[in-house]
């Protein structure tokens, strides 16, 4: 399913609001390319999201094998898109769940 133009429009405005325009480090063309990529990475997995909602709302209608295949596929497909969208919008997102190396802390 293709994302609606309204969804793509609001996601583009989200990008604009967070990035506040091209700034000094990007040309207008580079900014538009990144904006387009952000919208793509936020919408390419729309069908996966609908399937996840279905699984969450009706877990009893899915057998373990089908759910396992779906969840693994979801993670392989969606997480990279979210990582890419996060980098495009926020430059860098740390991993708050990464193990802490206490030996490196002061």
Short mmCIF file of C-alpha atoms in Angstrom, two decimals:
data_model
loop_
_atom_site.label_atom_id
_atom_site.label_comp_id
_atom_site.label_asym_id
_atom_site.label_seq_id
_atom_site.Cartn_x
_atom_site.Cartn_y
_atom_site.Cartn_z
CA UNK A 1 0.00 0.00 0.00
CA UNK A 2 1.30 3.43 -0.87
CA UNK A 3 1.38 6.08 1.85
CA UNK A 4 -1.22 8.82 1.50
CA UNK A 5 -0.16 12.22 0.28
CA UNK A 6 -1.41 13.68 3.58
CA UNK A 7 0.87 11.37 5.56
CA UNK A 8 3.85 12.26 3.37
CA UNK A 9 2.98 15.95 3.71
CA UNK A 10 2.85 15.90 7.52
CA UNK A 11 6.07 13.90 7.74
CA UNK A 12 7.73 16.43 5.44
CA UNK A 13 6.55 19.20 7.77
CA UNK A 14 7.90 17.25 10.74
CA UNK A 15 11.28 17.15 9.01
CA UNK A 16 11.12 20.85 8.21
CA UNK A 17 10.16 21.75 11.76
CA UNK A 18 12.92 19.67 13.33
CA UNK A 19 15.63 20.63 10.84
CA UNK A 20 14.66 24.30 10.42
CA UNK A 21 15.71 24.40 6.77
CA UNK A 22 18.95 23.56 4.99
CA UNK A 23 21.18 25.65 7.25
CA UNK A 24 24.76 26.39 6.30
CA UNK A 25 25.90 22.81 5.78
CA UNK A 26 23.42 21.69 3.07
CA UNK A 27 22.40 23.01 -0.31
CA UNK A 28 18.68 23.29 -0.98
CA UNK A 29 18.92 20.20 -3.22
CA UNK A 30 20.69 18.15 -0.52
CA UNK A 31 18.08 19.25 2.01
CA UNK A 32 15.21 18.18 -0.26
CA UNK A 33 16.89 14.82 -0.92
CA UNK A 34 17.26 14.20 2.81
CA UNK A 35 13.68 15.32 3.43
CA UNK A 36 12.43 12.92 0.73
CA UNK A 37 14.56 10.10 2.17
CA UNK A 38 13.20 10.78 5.67
CA UNK A 39 9.62 10.55 4.42
CA UNK A 40 10.46 7.33 2.55
CA UNK A 41 12.06 5.72 5.61
CA UNK A 42 9.06 6.68 7.74
CA UNK A 43 6.50 5.28 5.31
CA UNK A 44 8.04 2.25 3.61
CA UNK A 45 6.97 0.02 6.48
CA UNK A 46 3.35 1.18 6.74
CA UNK A 47 2.02 -2.29 5.87
CA UNK A 48 4.31 -3.83 8.48
CA UNK A 49 2.85 -1.46 11.07
CA UNK A 50 -0.70 -2.49 10.19
CA UNK A 51 0.26 -6.15 10.55
CA UNK A 52 1.91 -5.45 13.91
CA UNK A 53 -1.23 -3.70 15.15
CA UNK A 54 -3.24 -6.73 14.01
CA UNK A 55 -0.91 -9.04 15.95
CA UNK A 56 -1.08 -6.86 19.06
CA UNK A 57 -4.85 -6.49 18.93
CA UNK A 58 -5.63 -10.12 18.08
CA UNK A 59 -2.76 -12.29 19.32
CA UNK A 60 -5.04 -15.32 19.62
CA UNK A 61 -5.61 -15.29 15.85
CA UNK A 62 -1.93 -15.96 15.07
CA UNK A 63 -0.04 -19.17 15.61
CA UNK A 64 3.45 -19.10 17.09
CA UNK A 65 5.24 -19.90 13.83
CA UNK A 66 3.47 -17.19 11.82
CA UNK A 67 3.99 -14.66 14.61
CA UNK A 68 7.68 -15.55 14.85
CA UNK A 69 8.21 -15.18 11.10
CA UNK A 70 6.37 -11.86 11.11
CA UNK A 71 8.20 -10.40 14.13
CA UNK A 72 11.62 -11.33 12.75
CA UNK A 73 10.72 -9.90 9.34
CA UNK A 74 9.35 -6.76 10.99
CA UNK A 75 12.58 -6.19 12.90
CA UNK A 76 14.74 -6.78 9.83
CA UNK A 77 12.68 -4.39 7.73
CA UNK A 78 11.54 -1.67 10.12
CA UNK A 79 14.49 -1.12 12.46
CA UNK A 80 16.90 -0.12 9.67
CA UNK A 81 14.29 2.28 8.28
CA UNK A 82 13.82 3.85 11.72
CA UNK A 83 17.57 4.10 12.22
CA UNK A 84 17.94 5.86 8.87
CA UNK A 85 15.01 8.19 9.56
CA UNK A 86 16.45 9.00 12.99
CA UNK A 87 19.84 9.89 11.52
CA UNK A 88 18.24 12.07 8.84
CA UNK A 89 16.08 13.93 11.35
CA UNK A 90 18.28 14.02 14.44
CA UNK A 91 21.78 13.33 13.09
CA UNK A 92 22.55 10.79 15.82
CA UNK A 93 20.54 8.72 18.22
CA UNK A 94 22.33 6.91 20.98
CA UNK A 95 21.29 3.47 22.17
CA UNK A 96 19.93 3.86 25.70
CA UNK A 97 19.71 0.07 26.01
CA UNK A 98 23.32 -0.66 25.08
CA UNK A 99 25.33 -2.37 27.80
CA UNK A 100 27.36 0.04 29.90
CA UNK A 101 31.06 -0.61 30.17
CA UNK A 102 31.69 0.44 33.77
CA UNK A 103 35.45 0.12 33.24
CA UNK A 104 35.41 3.07 30.80
CA UNK A 105 33.43 5.38 33.10
CA UNK A 106 35.40 7.82 35.26
#
